[in-house]
Amino acid sequence: MASDKIRVLIVDDIAETRENVRKLLQFESDVDVAGVARSGREGIQLAQELDPDVILMDINMPDIDGITATEEIRLKSPHIQVVILSVQGDQNYMRRAMLAGARDFLTKPPMGDELISAIRRAGQMSHVERMKGAKQLGASSVSGGPASMANFAPPSRGKIVTIYSPKGGTGSTTLAVNLAIALNNEDTRTVLVDGNLQFGDVAVFLNEQGKNTILDLAPRVDELEPDVVEDILIKHDASGVRILAAPQRPEMAEKVSAEQFSKVLQFLQGMYAYVVVDTSPILTDVILATIDISDVIVLVTTQEIPAIKNCRLVLDLLTTMGVNKGRVVFAMNRYDKRIAITPDRVSENLKHEVSVVIPFDEKVVITAVNRGVPFMLDGNKMQPVGRGIFSLAEAIRARLSTLEVETETAIKR
Ligand SMILES: Nc1ncnc2c1ncn2[C@@H]1O[C@H](COP(=O)(O)OP(=O)(O)OP(=O)(O)O)[C@@H](O)[C@H]1O
Ligand SMILES: [Mg+2]
Protein backbone atom coordinates (compact mmCIF):
# COMPACT_ATOMS: atom_id res chain seq x y z
CA MET A 1 0.00 0.00 0.00
CA ALA A 2 1.33 3.46 -0.92
CA SER A 3 0.49 4.93 2.47
CA ASP A 4 -1.00 3.79 5.75
CA LYS A 5 -3.33 6.76 5.84
CA ILE A 6 -7.06 6.23 5.98
CA ARG A 7 -8.40 7.45 2.63
CA VAL A 8 -11.71 9.22 3.00
CA LEU A 9 -14.34 10.22 0.43
CA ILE A 10 -16.84 12.91 1.43
CA VAL A 11 -20.30 12.69 -0.17
CA ASP A 12 -22.61 15.64 0.49
CA ASP A 13 -24.64 17.93 -1.74
CA ILE A 14 -23.95 21.03 0.35
CA ALA A 15 -20.60 22.71 -0.37
CA GLU A 16 -20.38 24.22 3.09
CA THR A 17 -20.74 20.84 4.82
CA ARG A 18 -18.09 19.32 2.55
CA GLU A 19 -15.72 22.16 3.40
CA ASN A 20 -16.39 21.97 7.15
CA VAL A 21 -15.73 18.26 7.25
CA ARG A 22 -12.59 18.66 5.20
CA LYS A 23 -11.35 21.34 7.61
CA LEU A 24 -12.02 19.11 10.60
CA LEU A 25 -9.84 16.44 9.04
CA GLN A 26 -6.99 18.46 7.58
CA PHE A 27 -4.72 18.27 10.63
CA GLU A 28 -5.11 14.55 11.19
CA SER A 29 -1.88 12.96 10.07
CA ASP A 30 -3.47 9.53 9.59
CA VAL A 31 -6.42 10.72 7.50
CA ASP A 32 -6.34 11.73 3.86
CA VAL A 33 -9.35 13.22 2.06
CA ALA A 34 -9.08 11.39 -1.25
CA GLY A 35 -12.05 13.12 -2.87
CA VAL A 36 -15.43 14.79 -2.56
CA ALA A 37 -18.68 14.01 -4.34
CA ARG A 38 -21.73 16.24 -4.61
CA SER A 39 -24.42 13.62 -4.98
CA GLY A 40 -25.22 9.98 -4.33
CA ARG A 41 -24.61 9.12 -7.97
CA GLU A 42 -21.24 10.85 -8.02
CA GLY A 43 -20.44 9.15 -4.69
CA ILE A 44 -21.01 5.71 -6.21
CA GLN A 45 -18.84 6.60 -9.20
CA LEU A 46 -15.98 8.04 -7.14
CA ALA A 47 -16.13 5.13 -4.71
CA GLN A 48 -15.28 2.89 -7.63
CA GLU A 49 -12.60 5.14 -9.11
CA LEU A 50 -10.84 6.13 -5.90
CA ASP A 51 -11.45 2.98 -3.82
CA PRO A 52 -11.39 4.87 -0.50
CA ASP A 53 -11.31 3.14 2.90
CA VAL A 54 -14.08 5.21 4.41
CA ILE A 55 -16.95 7.25 2.99
CA LEU A 56 -18.64 10.03 4.95
CA MET A 57 -22.14 9.96 3.49
CA ASP A 58 -25.03 12.40 3.69
CA ILE A 59 -28.57 10.93 3.55
CA ASN A 60 -30.76 13.45 1.75
CA MET A 61 -29.34 14.23 -1.67
CA PRO A 62 -31.07 15.23 -4.88
CA ASP A 63 -30.44 12.22 -7.12
CA ILE A 64 -29.61 9.02 -5.23
CA ASP A 65 -30.07 9.13 -1.45
CA GLY A 66 -27.23 8.17 0.89
CA ILE A 67 -28.81 4.92 2.02
CA THR A 68 -29.30 3.59 -1.51
CA ALA A 69 -25.80 4.76 -2.43
CA THR A 70 -24.39 2.97 0.63
CA GLU A 71 -26.12 -0.21 -0.36
CA GLU A 72 -24.79 -0.05 -3.92
CA ILE A 73 -21.27 0.76 -2.86
CA ARG A 74 -21.16 -2.00 -0.23
CA LEU A 75 -22.46 -4.49 -2.75
CA LYS A 76 -19.62 -3.76 -5.16
CA SER A 77 -16.89 -3.04 -2.61
CA PRO A 78 -17.65 -4.62 0.76
CA HIS A 79 -14.34 -3.40 2.20
CA ILE A 80 -15.40 0.25 1.90
CA GLN A 81 -16.87 1.39 5.23
CA VAL A 82 -19.60 4.01 5.23
CA VAL A 83 -20.19 6.48 8.06
CA ILE A 84 -23.52 8.24 7.67
CA LEU A 85 -23.64 11.92 8.54
CA SER A 86 -27.14 13.22 8.71
CA VAL A 87 -29.28 15.94 10.19
CA GLN A 88 -31.88 13.26 10.80
CA GLY A 89 -31.51 11.98 14.34
CA ASP A 90 -34.33 9.63 13.42
CA GLN A 91 -33.74 6.08 14.66
CA ASN A 92 -35.58 4.81 11.65
CA TYR A 93 -32.93 6.21 9.33
CA MET A 94 -30.26 4.82 11.56
CA ARG A 95 -31.66 1.31 11.34
CA ARG A 96 -32.10 1.53 7.60
CA ALA A 97 -28.58 2.85 7.23
CA MET A 98 -27.18 0.01 9.31
CA LEU A 99 -29.14 -2.56 7.32
CA ALA A 100 -27.83 -1.04 4.11
CA GLY A 101 -24.38 -1.81 5.48
CA ALA A 102 -23.34 1.52 7.02
CA ARG A 103 -20.75 1.15 9.73
CA ASP A 104 -21.61 4.17 11.87
CA PHE A 105 -24.12 6.97 12.13
CA LEU A 106 -23.32 10.52 13.29
CA THR A 107 -25.56 13.53 13.62
CA LYS A 108 -24.57 16.75 11.88
CA PRO A 109 -22.60 18.77 12.65
CA PRO A 110 -20.27 16.10 14.02
CA MET A 111 -17.87 16.92 16.85
CA GLY A 112 -14.26 16.72 15.67
CA ASP A 113 -13.26 13.95 18.10
CA GLU A 114 -16.36 11.95 17.42
CA LEU A 115 -15.84 12.14 13.67
CA ILE A 116 -12.19 11.22 13.83
CA SER A 117 -12.68 8.25 16.08
CA ALA A 118 -15.54 7.02 13.86
CA ILE A 119 -13.20 7.33 10.84
CA ARG A 120 -10.42 5.45 12.64
CA ARG A 121 -12.77 2.65 13.63
CA ALA A 122 -14.14 2.40 10.11
CA GLY A 123 -10.61 2.60 8.67
CA GLN A 124 -9.59 -0.33 10.83
CA MET A 125 -12.57 -2.37 9.64
CA SER A 126 -11.80 -1.53 6.05
CA HIS A 127 -8.27 -2.78 6.57
CA VAL A 128 -9.60 -6.03 8.05
CA GLU A 129 -12.02 -6.48 5.15
CA ARG A 130 -9.30 -5.86 2.57
CA MET A 131 -7.05 -8.43 4.20
CA LYS A 132 -9.91 -10.86 4.12
CA GLY A 133 -10.55 -10.17 0.44
CA ALA A 134 -6.87 -10.65 -0.34
CA LYS A 135 -6.86 -13.89 1.60
CA GLN A 136 -9.86 -15.21 -0.31
CA LEU A 137 -8.23 -14.36 -3.64
CA GLY A 138 -4.93 -15.88 -2.54
CA ALA A 139 -3.71 -19.46 -2.58
CA SER A 140 -6.48 -22.05 -2.88
CA SER A 141 -7.99 -23.07 0.42
CA VAL A 142 -6.61 -21.46 3.52
CA SER A 143 -9.28 -22.57 5.92
CA GLY A 144 -7.87 -24.06 9.06
CA GLY A 145 -4.83 -21.80 8.79
CA PRO A 146 -3.59 -19.69 11.66
CA ALA A 147 -6.03 -17.25 13.17
CA SER A 148 -5.64 -13.81 11.68
CA MET A 149 -7.51 -10.54 11.72
CA ALA A 150 -9.25 -11.69 8.57
CA ASN A 151 -11.06 -14.37 10.54
CA PHE A 152 -12.78 -11.74 12.64
CA ALA A 153 -15.03 -10.17 10.07
CA PRO A 154 -18.34 -11.73 9.02
CA PRO A 155 -19.24 -11.41 5.31
CA SER A 156 -21.78 -8.73 6.14
CA ARG A 157 -22.63 -6.87 9.31
CA GLY A 158 -23.47 -9.20 12.15
CA LYS A 159 -26.86 -9.29 13.81
CA ILE A 160 -27.67 -8.30 17.36
CA VAL A 161 -30.06 -10.76 18.98
CA THR A 162 -31.24 -9.68 22.43
CA ILE A 163 -32.96 -11.99 24.89
CA TYR A 164 -35.28 -10.03 27.14
CA SER A 165 -37.80 -10.99 29.78
CA PRO A 166 -39.64 -8.40 31.86
CA LYS A 167 -39.99 -10.93 34.67
CA GLY A 168 -37.03 -12.36 36.57
CA GLY A 169 -36.25 -16.05 36.54
CA THR A 170 -38.07 -16.92 33.31
CA GLY A 171 -34.93 -18.28 31.71
CA SER A 172 -33.33 -15.45 29.69
CA THR A 173 -29.84 -16.48 30.63
CA THR A 174 -30.53 -20.17 29.99
CA LEU A 175 -31.85 -19.29 26.53
CA ALA A 176 -29.11 -16.77 25.71
CA VAL A 177 -26.27 -19.13 26.60
CA ASN A 178 -27.68 -22.15 24.79
CA LEU A 179 -28.82 -20.11 21.80
CA ALA A 180 -25.33 -18.65 21.34
CA ILE A 181 -23.95 -22.20 21.23
CA ALA A 182 -26.60 -23.25 18.70
CA LEU A 183 -25.87 -20.26 16.44
CA ASN A 184 -22.10 -20.49 16.61
CA ASN A 185 -20.30 -22.32 13.82
CA GLU A 186 -17.38 -21.75 11.46
CA ASP A 187 -19.44 -19.56 9.14
CA THR A 188 -21.42 -17.70 11.77
CA ARG A 189 -19.13 -16.93 14.64
CA THR A 190 -21.01 -15.81 17.69
CA VAL A 191 -20.25 -13.65 20.71
CA LEU A 192 -22.39 -13.75 23.84
CA VAL A 193 -22.61 -10.47 25.75
CA ASP A 194 -23.88 -10.17 29.31
CA GLY A 195 -26.11 -7.10 29.46
CA ASN A 196 -27.21 -7.83 33.02
CA LEU A 197 -24.52 -5.50 34.29
CA GLN A 198 -25.35 -5.82 37.99
CA PHE A 199 -25.95 -9.50 38.49
CA GLY A 200 -24.86 -11.01 35.21
CA ASP A 201 -24.24 -14.73 35.37
CA VAL A 202 -23.43 -15.66 31.79
CA ALA A 203 -19.82 -16.42 32.71
CA VAL A 204 -20.98 -18.67 35.56
CA PHE A 205 -23.29 -20.64 33.24
CA LEU A 206 -20.20 -21.33 31.14
CA ASN A 207 -17.84 -21.84 34.07
CA GLU A 208 -15.62 -18.97 32.93
CA GLN A 209 -15.94 -16.51 35.80
CA GLY A 210 -13.13 -14.32 37.12
CA LYS A 211 -11.70 -13.20 33.80
CA ASN A 212 -11.99 -10.05 31.66
CA THR A 213 -15.26 -8.13 31.58
CA ILE A 214 -16.99 -5.29 29.77
CA LEU A 215 -15.10 -2.95 32.13
CA ASP A 216 -11.95 -3.71 30.14
CA LEU A 217 -13.60 -2.42 26.95
CA ALA A 218 -16.05 0.33 27.93
CA PRO A 219 -13.50 3.08 28.78
CA ARG A 220 -11.73 2.70 25.41
CA VAL A 221 -14.81 2.35 23.32
CA ASP A 222 -13.70 4.99 20.82
CA GLU A 223 -10.37 3.34 20.10
CA LEU A 224 -11.36 -0.29 19.78
CA GLU A 225 -9.47 -2.58 17.47
CA PRO A 226 -10.45 -6.13 16.57
CA ASP A 227 -7.34 -7.79 17.99
CA VAL A 228 -7.63 -5.91 21.29
CA VAL A 229 -11.30 -6.83 21.57
CA GLU A 230 -10.57 -10.45 20.74
CA ASP A 231 -8.00 -10.51 23.55
CA ILE A 232 -10.53 -9.23 26.06
CA LEU A 233 -13.33 -11.57 25.10
CA ILE A 234 -13.31 -14.86 26.96
CA LYS A 235 -12.92 -17.86 24.68
CA HIS A 236 -15.16 -20.71 25.75
CA ASP A 237 -13.08 -23.61 24.52
CA ALA A 238 -15.74 -26.29 24.61
CA SER A 239 -18.06 -24.37 22.26
CA GLY A 240 -15.86 -21.75 20.54
CA VAL A 241 -18.33 -19.04 21.59
CA ARG A 242 -16.74 -15.77 22.72
CA ILE A 243 -18.05 -14.17 25.89
CA LEU A 244 -18.12 -10.58 27.04
CA ALA A 245 -18.80 -10.90 30.74
CA ALA A 246 -20.57 -8.49 33.07
CA PRO A 247 -18.62 -6.62 35.77
CA GLN A 248 -17.69 -8.81 38.72
CA ARG A 249 -19.49 -6.68 41.29
CA PRO A 250 -22.91 -4.99 41.10
CA GLU A 251 -21.62 -1.56 42.10
CA MET A 252 -19.40 -1.52 39.01
CA ALA A 253 -22.40 -1.64 36.66
CA GLU A 254 -22.81 2.12 36.62
CA LYS A 255 -19.34 2.52 35.14
CA VAL A 256 -20.77 1.40 31.79
CA SER A 257 -22.94 3.96 30.00
CA ALA A 258 -25.65 3.12 27.50
CA GLU A 259 -23.62 4.80 24.79
CA GLN A 260 -20.51 2.81 25.59
CA PHE A 261 -22.47 -0.41 25.69
CA SER A 262 -24.15 0.22 22.31
CA LYS A 263 -20.84 1.14 20.74
CA VAL A 264 -19.29 -2.08 21.99
CA LEU A 265 -22.19 -4.08 20.52
CA GLN A 266 -21.87 -2.27 17.21
CA PHE A 267 -18.17 -2.92 17.11
CA LEU A 268 -18.76 -6.62 17.80
CA GLN A 269 -21.24 -6.61 14.90
CA GLY A 270 -18.31 -5.86 12.65
CA MET A 271 -16.47 -8.94 13.92
CA TYR A 272 -19.13 -11.58 14.56
CA ALA A 273 -22.11 -12.88 12.64
CA TYR A 274 -24.26 -12.96 15.78
CA VAL A 275 -24.03 -10.82 18.88
CA VAL A 276 -26.33 -12.50 21.42
CA VAL A 277 -27.14 -10.27 24.39
CA ASP A 278 -28.56 -11.45 27.71
CA THR A 279 -30.36 -8.80 29.76
CA SER A 280 -32.00 -8.18 33.12
CA PRO A 281 -35.73 -7.49 33.61
CA ILE A 282 -35.12 -3.91 34.74
CA LEU A 283 -35.22 -1.60 31.75
CA THR A 284 -32.05 0.35 32.38
CA ASP A 285 -30.75 2.84 29.81
CA VAL A 286 -28.27 0.19 28.76
CA ILE A 287 -31.04 -2.29 28.03
CA LEU A 288 -33.27 0.23 26.28
CA ALA A 289 -30.38 1.24 24.04
CA THR A 290 -29.63 -2.41 23.36
CA ILE A 291 -33.24 -3.13 22.40
CA ASP A 292 -33.18 -0.12 20.13
CA ILE A 293 -30.22 -1.34 18.08
CA SER A 294 -31.15 -5.04 18.14
CA ASP A 295 -32.04 -6.76 14.91
CA VAL A 296 -34.15 -9.28 16.76
CA ILE A 297 -35.55 -9.20 20.30
CA VAL A 298 -36.46 -12.54 21.81
CA LEU A 299 -39.19 -11.72 24.31
CA VAL A 300 -39.47 -14.47 26.89
CA THR A 301 -42.55 -15.44 28.85
CA THR A 302 -43.62 -18.45 30.89
CA GLN A 303 -47.12 -19.74 31.49
CA GLU A 304 -47.47 -17.55 34.57
CA ILE A 305 -49.92 -14.66 34.48
CA PRO A 306 -47.49 -12.05 35.90
CA ALA A 307 -44.93 -12.90 33.21
CA ILE A 308 -47.57 -12.69 30.47
CA LYS A 309 -48.89 -9.40 31.83
CA ASN A 310 -45.39 -7.91 31.79
CA CYS A 311 -44.85 -9.06 28.20
CA ARG A 312 -48.00 -7.22 27.24
CA LEU A 313 -46.58 -4.05 28.82
CA VAL A 314 -43.31 -4.54 26.95
CA LEU A 315 -45.07 -4.99 23.60
CA ASP A 316 -46.91 -1.71 24.25
CA LEU A 317 -43.69 0.01 25.22
CA LEU A 318 -41.95 -1.20 22.06
CA THR A 319 -44.74 0.35 20.02
CA THR A 320 -44.19 3.64 21.86
CA MET A 321 -40.46 3.38 21.20
CA GLY A 322 -41.16 2.92 17.48
CA VAL A 323 -39.71 -0.58 17.40
CA ASN A 324 -41.13 -2.67 14.57
CA LYS A 325 -42.93 -5.62 16.18
CA GLY A 326 -41.64 -7.76 13.35
CA ARG A 327 -38.35 -7.69 15.23
CA VAL A 328 -39.87 -9.46 18.23
CA VAL A 329 -39.67 -13.24 18.39
CA PHE A 330 -42.00 -14.18 21.21
CA ALA A 331 -40.92 -17.33 23.06
CA MET A 332 -42.52 -19.34 25.83
CA ASN A 333 -40.03 -21.05 28.13
CA ARG A 334 -40.57 -23.64 30.87
CA TYR A 335 -43.63 -24.89 29.00
CA ASP A 336 -45.59 -27.63 30.73
CA LYS A 337 -48.47 -29.06 28.73
CA ARG A 338 -50.36 -29.93 31.91
CA ILE A 339 -50.93 -26.24 32.51
CA ALA A 340 -53.96 -24.83 30.73
CA ILE A 341 -52.36 -21.59 29.54
CA THR A 342 -51.32 -22.57 26.02
CA PRO A 343 -49.08 -20.71 23.56
CA ASP A 344 -52.14 -20.21 21.32
CA ARG A 345 -54.12 -18.55 24.07
CA VAL A 346 -51.23 -16.24 24.92
CA SER A 347 -50.72 -15.40 21.22
CA GLU A 348 -54.35 -14.51 20.90
CA ASN A 349 -54.43 -12.54 24.09
CA LEU A 350 -51.34 -10.46 23.38
CA LYS A 351 -51.96 -10.26 19.61
CA HIS A 352 -48.43 -11.44 18.99
CA GLU A 353 -47.66 -14.97 17.96
CA VAL A 354 -45.71 -17.16 20.36
CA SER A 355 -43.43 -18.59 17.71
CA VAL A 356 -41.20 -20.80 19.84
CA VAL A 357 -41.96 -23.06 22.77
CA ILE A 358 -39.20 -24.45 25.01
CA PRO A 359 -40.41 -27.19 27.33
CA PHE A 360 -39.87 -27.42 31.06
CA ASP A 361 -37.08 -29.80 32.00
CA GLU A 362 -35.74 -29.07 35.41
CA LYS A 363 -33.36 -31.99 35.52
CA VAL A 364 -31.50 -31.16 32.31
CA VAL A 365 -31.47 -27.39 32.84
CA ILE A 366 -30.43 -27.28 36.48
CA THR A 367 -27.80 -29.99 36.10
CA ALA A 368 -26.29 -28.03 33.20
CA VAL A 369 -26.10 -24.79 35.22
CA ASN A 370 -24.60 -26.44 38.23
CA ARG A 371 -21.95 -28.20 36.14
CA GLY A 372 -21.22 -25.03 34.17
CA VAL A 373 -21.76 -27.05 30.97
CA PRO A 374 -24.71 -25.86 28.83
CA PHE A 375 -27.06 -28.61 27.72
CA MET A 376 -26.50 -27.71 24.05
CA LEU A 377 -22.98 -29.10 24.48
CA ASP A 378 -23.89 -32.64 25.42
CA GLY A 379 -26.35 -35.39 24.55
CA ASN A 380 -29.15 -33.32 26.06
CA LYS A 381 -29.27 -31.16 22.99
CA MET A 382 -31.40 -33.91 21.46
CA GLN A 383 -33.81 -33.77 24.40
CA PRO A 384 -37.01 -31.73 23.91
CA VAL A 385 -35.48 -28.72 25.68
CA GLY A 386 -32.48 -28.79 23.33
CA ARG A 387 -34.75 -29.13 20.32
CA GLY A 388 -36.58 -26.06 21.62
CA ILE A 389 -33.32 -24.12 21.43
CA PHE A 390 -32.70 -25.32 17.87
CA SER A 391 -36.15 -24.11 16.88
CA LEU A 392 -35.47 -20.75 18.54
CA ALA A 393 -32.28 -20.43 16.46
CA GLU A 394 -34.26 -21.35 13.35
CA ALA A 395 -37.02 -18.84 14.13
CA ILE A 396 -34.42 -16.10 14.53
CA ARG A 397 -32.72 -16.90 11.23
CA ALA A 398 -36.08 -16.95 9.47
CA ARG A 399 -37.09 -13.65 11.03
CA LEU A 400 -33.81 -12.01 10.02
CA SER A 401 -34.29 -13.00 6.41
CA THR A 402 -37.88 -11.74 6.38
CA LEU A 403 -36.72 -8.42 7.83
CA GLU A 404 -33.95 -8.16 5.27
CA VAL A 405 -36.37 -8.66 2.38
CA GLU A 406 -38.72 -6.04 3.87
CA THR A 407 -35.91 -3.52 4.20
CA GLU A 408 -34.69 -4.11 0.67
CA THR A 409 -38.18 -3.50 -0.65
CA ALA A 410 -38.59 -0.38 1.51
CA ILE A 411 -35.27 1.09 0.32
CA LYS A 412 -36.04 0.46 -3.34
CA ARG A 413 -39.36 2.18 -3.01
N1 LIG B 1 -36.82 -24.79 30.13
C1 LIG B 1 -36.57 -24.82 31.44
N2 LIG B 1 -36.98 -25.87 32.17
C2 LIG B 1 -36.75 -25.94 33.49
N3 LIG B 1 -36.11 -25.00 34.19
C3 LIG B 1 -35.67 -23.92 33.53
C4 LIG B 1 -35.88 -23.77 32.13
N4 LIG B 1 -35.31 -22.60 31.73
C5 LIG B 1 -34.82 -22.04 32.85
N5 LIG B 1 -35.02 -22.83 33.93
C6 LIG B 1 -34.64 -22.57 35.33
O1 LIG B 1 -35.25 -21.35 35.71
C7 LIG B 1 -34.39 -20.62 36.57
C8 LIG B 1 -34.12 -19.24 35.99
O2 LIG B 1 -33.36 -19.38 34.79
P1 LIG B 1 -32.39 -18.24 34.28
O3 LIG B 1 -31.38 -17.89 35.32
O4 LIG B 1 -31.92 -18.67 32.96
O5 LIG B 1 -33.47 -17.08 34.16
P2 LIG B 1 -33.25 -15.51 34.01
O6 LIG B 1 -34.48 -15.01 33.36
O7 LIG B 1 -31.96 -15.24 33.38
O8 LIG B 1 -33.22 -15.08 35.54
P3 LIG B 1 -32.70 -13.68 36.15
O9 LIG B 1 -33.89 -12.80 36.15
O10 LIG B 1 -32.24 -14.10 37.52
O11 LIG B 1 -31.58 -13.21 35.30
C9 LIG B 1 -33.16 -21.45 36.76
O12 LIG B 1 -33.28 -22.21 37.91
C10 LIG B 1 -33.16 -22.33 35.53
O13 LIG B 1 -32.48 -23.52 35.77
MG1 LIG C 1 -30.39 -14.01 33.97
XYZ file of C-alpha atoms in Angstrom, residues 1-268:
268
model
C 0.000 0.000 0.000
C 1.333 3.460 -0.921
C 0.491 4.932 2.475
C -0.999 3.795 5.750
C -3.328 6.764 5.845
C -7.063 6.232 5.978
C -8.400 7.447 2.627
C -11.710 9.221 2.996
C -14.337 10.221 0.429
C -16.839 12.911 1.431
C -20.301 12.688 -0.171
C -22.615 15.639 0.486
C -24.639 17.932 -1.742
C -23.945 21.028 0.347
C -20.604 22.711 -0.369
C -20.382 24.221 3.085
C -20.741 20.838 4.820
C -18.091 19.319 2.550
C -15.718 22.164 3.404
C -16.389 21.973 7.146
C -15.732 18.265 7.252
C -12.589 18.657 5.200
C -11.352 21.337 7.605
C -12.021 19.106 10.598
C -9.838 16.439 9.039
C -6.992 18.459 7.581
C -4.718 18.275 10.629
C -5.114 14.549 11.188
C -1.878 12.965 10.071
C -3.468 9.534 9.591
C -6.424 10.715 7.497
C -6.337 11.735 3.862
C -9.347 13.219 2.065
C -9.085 11.392 -1.255
C -12.050 13.117 -2.874
C -15.427 14.788 -2.565
C -18.681 14.007 -4.336
C -21.730 16.240 -4.608
C -24.425 13.623 -4.984
C -25.216 9.984 -4.330
C -24.608 9.123 -7.967
C -21.239 10.849 -8.020
C -20.442 9.151 -4.691
C -21.015 5.705 -6.212
C -18.837 6.597 -9.197
C -15.978 8.043 -7.142
C -16.129 5.129 -4.712
C -15.279 2.891 -7.632
C -12.601 5.140 -9.113
C -10.837 6.128 -5.896
C -11.453 2.981 -3.822
C -11.389 4.872 -0.496
C -11.309 3.139 2.897
C -14.076 5.214 4.405
C -16.950 7.251 2.994
C -18.642 10.031 4.946
C -22.136 9.963 3.494
C -25.034 12.396 3.693
C -28.570 10.934 3.547
C -30.762 13.454 1.752
C -29.338 14.234 -1.666
C -31.073 15.231 -4.884
C -30.437 12.217 -7.121
C -29.610 9.022 -5.228
C -30.066 9.134 -1.448
C -27.230 8.174 0.890
C -28.808 4.917 2.019
C -29.305 3.590 -1.509
C -25.801 4.761 -2.429
C -24.392 2.971 0.634
C -26.115 -0.215 -0.363
C -24.786 -0.053 -3.917
C -21.269 0.764 -2.859
C -21.158 -1.995 -0.233
C -22.464 -4.488 -2.750
C -19.616 -3.757 -5.157
C -16.887 -3.036 -2.607
C -17.650 -4.615 0.760
C -14.336 -3.401 2.200
C -15.396 0.248 1.900
C -16.869 1.392 5.227
C -19.599 4.011 5.233
C -20.186 6.480 8.056
C -23.522 8.240 7.667
C -23.640 11.923 8.539
C -27.135 13.221 8.706
C -29.280 15.937 10.192
C -31.879 13.263 10.801
C -31.505 11.978 14.338
C -34.334 9.632 13.417
C -33.739 6.080 14.657
C -35.576 4.809 11.650
C -32.927 6.210 9.329
C -30.264 4.818 11.561
C -31.657 1.305 11.338
C -32.099 1.529 7.601
C -28.582 2.850 7.227
C -27.182 0.010 9.310
C -29.144 -2.561 7.320
C -27.828 -1.041 4.107
C -24.378 -1.806 5.476
C -23.337 1.521 7.018
C -20.751 1.147 9.735
C -21.614 4.165 11.865
C -24.121 6.971 12.129
C -23.321 10.520 13.290
C -25.560 13.533 13.615
C -24.566 16.752 11.879
C -22.604 18.767 12.649
C -20.267 16.099 14.019
C -17.872 16.919 16.845
C -14.263 16.722 15.675
C -13.263 13.951 18.099
C -16.361 11.950 17.421
C -15.841 12.139 13.672
C -12.193 11.222 13.831
C -12.684 8.246 16.082
C -15.537 7.025 13.859
C -13.200 7.328 10.841
C -10.425 5.453 12.636
C -12.769 2.648 13.635
C -14.138 2.403 10.115
C -10.613 2.601 8.665
C -9.592 -0.330 10.827
C -12.573 -2.373 9.643
C -11.803 -1.531 6.047
C -8.273 -2.776 6.568
C -9.597 -6.026 8.046
C -12.015 -6.480 5.149
C -9.302 -5.855 2.573
C -7.053 -8.429 4.205
C -9.911 -10.863 4.118
C -10.549 -10.165 0.438
C -6.866 -10.652 -0.335
C -6.863 -13.888 1.599
C -9.862 -15.207 -0.306
C -8.230 -14.360 -3.635
C -4.933 -15.880 -2.535
C -3.707 -19.459 -2.582
C -6.478 -22.052 -2.875
C -7.991 -23.069 0.424
C -6.610 -21.457 3.518
C -9.283 -22.574 5.925
C -7.868 -24.056 9.063
C -4.834 -21.802 8.786
C -3.589 -19.690 11.656
C -6.032 -17.253 13.169
C -5.637 -13.806 11.680
C -7.514 -10.537 11.718
C -9.254 -11.693 8.572
C -11.060 -14.370 10.541
C -12.784 -11.742 12.640
C -15.030 -10.173 10.066
C -18.340 -11.731 9.019
C -19.243 -11.414 5.314
C -21.777 -8.726 6.139
C -22.631 -6.871 9.308
C -23.465 -9.203 12.146
C -26.862 -9.292 13.810
C -27.667 -8.298 17.359
C -30.064 -10.761 18.983
C -31.239 -9.675 22.431
C -32.960 -11.991 24.886
C -35.278 -10.034 27.142
C -37.797 -10.988 29.782
C -39.636 -8.397 31.861
C -39.990 -10.935 34.675
C -37.030 -12.359 36.565
C -36.249 -16.046 36.537
C -38.073 -16.922 33.314
C -34.929 -18.279 31.712
C -33.333 -15.450 29.695
C -29.838 -16.481 30.628
C -30.527 -20.167 29.987
C -31.855 -19.289 26.532
C -29.108 -16.766 25.712
C -26.267 -19.130 26.597
C -27.677 -22.145 24.786
C -28.815 -20.107 21.796
C -25.327 -18.649 21.343
C -23.953 -22.200 21.232
C -26.596 -23.253 18.700
C -25.866 -20.262 16.438
C -22.099 -20.491 16.609
C -20.301 -22.325 13.816
C -17.383 -21.751 11.465
C -19.436 -19.558 9.144
C -21.424 -17.705 11.766
C -19.128 -16.926 14.643
C -21.010 -15.809 17.689
C -20.255 -13.654 20.708
C -22.389 -13.749 23.841
C -22.614 -10.474 25.752
C -23.877 -10.170 29.310
C -26.108 -7.103 29.463
C -27.209 -7.830 33.016
C -24.520 -5.502 34.292
C -25.346 -5.815 37.990
C -25.948 -9.502 38.494
C -24.857 -11.007 35.207
C -24.238 -14.729 35.371
C -23.432 -15.660 31.785
C -19.816 -16.422 32.714
C -20.983 -18.673 35.564
C -23.289 -20.637 33.238
C -20.202 -21.333 31.139
C -17.840 -21.839 34.068
C -15.615 -18.969 32.927
C -15.937 -16.509 35.801
C -13.127 -14.324 37.122
C -11.698 -13.196 33.799
C -11.987 -10.049 31.663
C -15.259 -8.128 31.583
C -16.993 -5.286 29.769
C -15.097 -2.950 32.125
C -11.947 -3.706 30.144
C -13.604 -2.419 26.950
C -16.049 0.330 27.928
C -13.498 3.081 28.777
C -11.731 2.698 25.414
C -14.808 2.350 23.317
C -13.701 4.992 20.819
C -10.365 3.340 20.105
C -11.361 -0.293 19.778
C -9.469 -2.576 17.469
C -10.454 -6.132 16.574
C -7.345 -7.792 17.991
C -7.630 -5.913 21.290
C -11.304 -6.834 21.571
C -10.566 -10.454 20.740
C -7.998 -10.514 23.554
C -10.525 -9.228 26.061
C -13.328 -11.571 25.097
C -13.307 -14.864 26.957
C -12.920 -17.861 24.682
C -15.160 -20.712 25.749
C -13.075 -23.609 24.516
C -15.739 -26.291 24.610
C -18.060 -24.370 22.259
C -15.864 -21.752 20.544
C -18.327 -19.039 21.588
C -16.736 -15.775 22.721
C -18.048 -14.166 25.893
C -18.119 -10.577 27.041
C -18.801 -10.899 30.742
C -20.565 -8.488 33.073
C -18.621 -6.623 35.771
C -17.694 -8.812 38.717
C -19.489 -6.675 41.292
C -22.909 -4.994 41.105
C -21.617 -1.555 42.101
C -19.399 -1.521 39.009
C -22.403 -1.644 36.657
C -22.814 2.118 36.618
C -19.345 2.522 35.145
C -20.768 1.403 31.795
C -22.940 3.959 30.003
C -25.652 3.115 27.502
C -23.622 4.804 24.790
C -20.509 2.808 25.594
C -22.474 -0.414 25.687
C -24.147 0.216 22.312
C -20.841 1.136 20.742
C -19.289 -2.083 21.994
C -22.191 -4.078 20.521
C -21.872 -2.274 17.208
C -18.166 -2.915 17.115
C -18.763 -6.615 17.797
